[in-house]
Amino acid sequence: MTPLRVLKFGGSSVGAADRLIRVTDLIARERALGPIAVVVSAMGDTTDWLIDAARVAAKGDVLAADPILDRVAGLAIDTSRGALRELLRRSSETDSASDPSDARAPHPDIPAHVTSLLLPLRQVLTGVALLRQCTPQTLDLVLSFGERLSASILAALLPLAGLPAVFVDARDWLVTDDRFGAALVDQDASHDRLAALRPGWGDVVAVHTGFLGATPDGRSTTLGRNGSDYTATLLASALRAAEVQIWTDVPGVMTGDPTILRDAYPIARMSYQEALELANFGARMFHPRTMVPLIERRIALRIRSTMDPDAEGTRIDERGAEAAGPTCVTSLEKLALLDLRWRRISHEAGVGARVLRALEQAGITVWMANQAAHGQAVAVVIPQESAEQASAAIDAELALERARGEVDSPGVRAPITLLTLVAERMDPRSAAAQFFRALGQVGVPVRAIAQGMSSRSISCAIDGGETALAVRTVHAAFNFAHEEISLLILGHGTVGAQLLAQIQQQQAALRKHHGIALRVVGLADRARALFEPQGLELGRWQAHLAEAPALASSDTLTALTPLLDRLRRLPAPVLVDCTAADGMGPVYAEAFARGIHVVSANKKPLTLGTGPDGQLRAAARSAHAAWRYETTVGASLPVIATLADLVRTGDRVHRVEGSFSGSLGYIAGEVMRGVPLSQAVRQARQRGYTEPHPRDDLSGLDVARKALILARELGLTLELAQIHVHPLVHSDLLAEDDLERFFTGLADYDSTFAASLAELKARGRVLRYLARIDLAPDTGEFRVRVGPIDVAPDHPAATLKGAEAFVAFTTERYEEYPLVVRGAGAGGAVTAAGVLADVLKIAQTLRGR
């Protein structure tokens, strides 16, 4: 026999006609799979309206309560009429020969039913108005009408969907004590009553009121927070059901607050203990009482969405998820932190206990409490609205100590949010470190900390204004869905534009296959800047940037600092420099100081004096921030990474030789084919191979910078001025700033250059522009040279094609056959690909923490 299941529907699920129809459809679908019982809450805002009606009646104004009850009646009638019309329409379509008014199931007279049911309520409120008092017992009776309305209406509609049903008032079987508003259940007595009632229902669908109970002598009670869920689990326990399904408007227990996290997603499985942990930290979906009947009977609980009934939702049972790791991050807001400090060294026991006792006696909920080991400080997190009352209760408890000047009144900080990471099997060796490191990297101050021995949760109190940032940061740090990387890109020229295009093209694949979400949150050039924390629309960045406000200052550091302040507040912030601008060193320093990682395609910050260069590297290390700059030498070729691996593994480098410039390699190849120099340079610039002004390439300065970067990777103390640099053309040609006049002068030089090239060819040599770093490891002597060199046809550089670059490393291990790295060495696309690779390496490093 198929085991029974209990389905519970919340008030929002039955608060409109279309939703009520959806519920009847779901009940029909689930009933086809096996026997079910249904628990339902009051429609929409009915419970709040009933509280309002009782409140105004208690002031003696029963006439003011009538319009509120009319609102309750109107919602019930309008909702049920709309559902009734749809059910009758369906019935007529299945039997075209019959008139809708002659449907097989009797048509319930909903208005008459609502009017009849609410008549006793109007009489109760008249009594409340006469007495000018609404006791907790009376309020429970008033509230009972909400569930009685919704459950009786649903039971009346189900037969029209082909499902015989019976309305069950839970007050007939759910026995409680007389703690009105939050009654305690007598499970044994309730089970006995239910066992006596059940045979009378037969095989029809029993629709029970949620939230309600009754004392042994028949007085109405309510079960308090999550009362309808509790009714469902109690019913399941008594009927020995296989599963409880809570149908709501969310797809399950989410990994975080979906109003904060765009990428929050439903958890497939979790354990009872995880659910209890969530309940302890204020998750509205759970209450410890709700879980107890399930745990006792080992009944599974499934959270499902009425909006997506085919989704599996979240299953909660004894086993939980198979894999260990965090489940979700929660944020309980609108709290206050009370901090009490002892003025003298004291080992007196019980101070913390006295504080907690005072708060308990005052009826104040304590969400978190901790006490310093020496007993001189106590901190508690409580609801913000209770802060004043809590301070007064603590002052009263410690009045003697205050009179002796041993303790001050509690300090109050508000608003506070309690941020919690929950997991069934959390690694205590790394989870806490990762949790707090992630918060620290984005500058979220932690005000108090708590972690239980079970390691099922880590909690901290943070300032309320940091809630969204903290939730996003922790959610990303623990890879609930993917590693989110926040990029601020400087420059949108040849490399920057290609990078934006590649990110747009690869975003979906990176998210799907690698769990990495690249989000370009900012874009800036010399004049304007865009910043959108949720991510820019990359398909229209040009139009958006053109409409963006101008930068507040012409000074680069001053203009970019506000953007860095905003970037640091986002998960895994990365500054990407695709410019060739001067003065970026201070910008990098400010980025590192804020814990921002840097990816640079700009060589200039790496070729500052040894003092500033060392300071930047120290700043990155101090901030534990990554600084990656692979593309500054050889575009996307792994030149720096290869050299770093050689050095780290203890190899001794004797020579580094290479064509570091794809642009000069292309120019050299073209002129060797007979193309005039000026035309070859213009072609290289048009292809995006050169720097914005080709003189930086022709002067050899660009190659010298690359040689300097590699020399410093080798640990050499070297300044740019110490490199012997010979330009490809006469130095007088390089003084011209204007590009067209520069190319005119270059054209005049074509014949001179061609004559020298003819002589070189006559000797059977090949023109290449190379850099050489020669070292004597035993003496520490070294020499760095950059310039045009004629090489033999069998030299590795002689066979380079187009913008191809190569680097040869001669070392102790690679002495006879140097280690060669060769490939495309210039171009916006390949350089952008190298920049993207550096970004992804940072992402992979962060995921590995």
PDB file of C-alpha atoms in Angstrom, residues 225 273-288 328-333 335 366-369 381 417-423 449-452 454 456-460:
ATOM      1  CA  ARG A 225       5.024  30.875  14.835  1.00  0.00           C
ATOM      2  CA  GLN A 273      20.063  18.930  12.370  1.00  0.00           C
ATOM      3  CA  GLU A 274      20.839  21.479   9.690  1.00  0.00           C
ATOM      4  CA  ALA A 275      17.194  22.492   9.604  1.00  0.00           C
ATOM      5  CA  LEU A 276      17.217  22.878  13.396  1.00  0.00           C
ATOM      6  CA  GLU A 277      20.363  24.986  13.121  1.00  0.00           C
ATOM      7  CA  LEU A 278      18.618  27.228  10.602  1.00  0.00           C
ATOM      8  CA  ALA A 279      15.641  27.479  12.936  1.00  0.00           C
ATOM      9  CA  ASN A 280      17.944  28.547  15.763  1.00  0.00           C
ATOM     10  CA  PHE A 281      19.183  31.408  13.610  1.00  0.00           C
ATOM     11  CA  GLY A 282      15.803  32.734  12.663  1.00  0.00           C
ATOM     12  CA  ALA A 283      15.019  30.976   9.375  1.00  0.00           C
ATOM     13  CA  ARG A 284      11.315  31.636   8.881  1.00  0.00           C
ATOM     14  CA  MET A 285      10.807  28.331   7.121  1.00  0.00           C
ATOM     15  CA  PHE A 286      11.607  26.291  10.228  1.00  0.00           C
ATOM     16  CA  HIS A 287      10.789  26.151  13.885  1.00  0.00           C
ATOM     17  CA  PRO A 288      12.293  23.610  16.304  1.00  0.00           C
ATOM     18  CA  CYS A 328      23.676  28.026   3.278  1.00  0.00           C
ATOM     19  CA  VAL A 329      24.341  31.469   4.679  1.00  0.00           C
ATOM     20  CA  THR A 330      21.639  33.216   6.714  1.00  0.00           C
ATOM     21  CA  SER A 331      21.229  36.816   7.792  1.00  0.00           C
ATOM     22  CA  LEU A 332      19.032  37.725  10.741  1.00  0.00           C
ATOM     23  CA  GLU A 333      18.576  41.488  10.674  1.00  0.00           C
ATOM     24  CA  LEU A 335      19.202  43.219  15.959  1.00  0.00           C
ATOM     25  CA  VAL A 366      18.875  36.242  22.965  1.00  0.00           C
ATOM     26  CA  TRP A 367      20.140  35.260  19.529  1.00  0.00           C
ATOM     27  CA  MET A 368      23.810  35.044  20.458  1.00  0.00           C
ATOM     28  CA  ALA A 369      25.848  35.429  23.635  1.00  0.00           C
ATOM     29  CA  VAL A 381      22.715  39.951  20.444  1.00  0.00           C
ATOM     30  CA  THR A 417      22.880  41.535  11.612  1.00  0.00           C
ATOM     31  CA  LEU A 418      23.639  37.996  12.731  1.00  0.00           C
ATOM     32  CA  LEU A 419      25.459  36.359   9.825  1.00  0.00           C
ATOM     33  CA  THR A 420      25.639  32.559   9.963  1.00  0.00           C
ATOM     34  CA  LEU A 421      27.172  29.836   7.827  1.00  0.00           C
ATOM     35  CA  VAL A 422      25.344  26.525   8.339  1.00  0.00           C
ATOM     36  CA  ALA A 423      26.543  23.032   7.450  1.00  0.00           C
ATOM     37  CA  ILE A 449      31.794  35.725  17.085  1.00  0.00           C
ATOM     38  CA  ALA A 450      30.210  32.385  18.032  1.00  0.00           C
ATOM     39  CA  GLN A 451      30.761  28.759  16.977  1.00  0.00           C
ATOM     40  CA  GLY A 452      29.342  25.651  18.575  1.00  0.00           C
ATOM     41  CA  SER A 454      29.099  20.630  16.705  1.00  0.00           C
ATOM     42  CA  ARG A 456      27.316  22.974  12.276  1.00  0.00           C
ATOM     43  CA  SER A 457      27.438  26.750  12.212  1.00  0.00           C
ATOM     44  CA  ILE A 458      29.692  29.771  12.459  1.00  0.00           C
ATOM     45  CA  SER A 459      28.077  33.063  13.419  1.00  0.00           C
ATOM     46  CA  CYS A 460      29.181  36.629  13.757  1.00  0.00           C
TER      47      CYS A 460
END
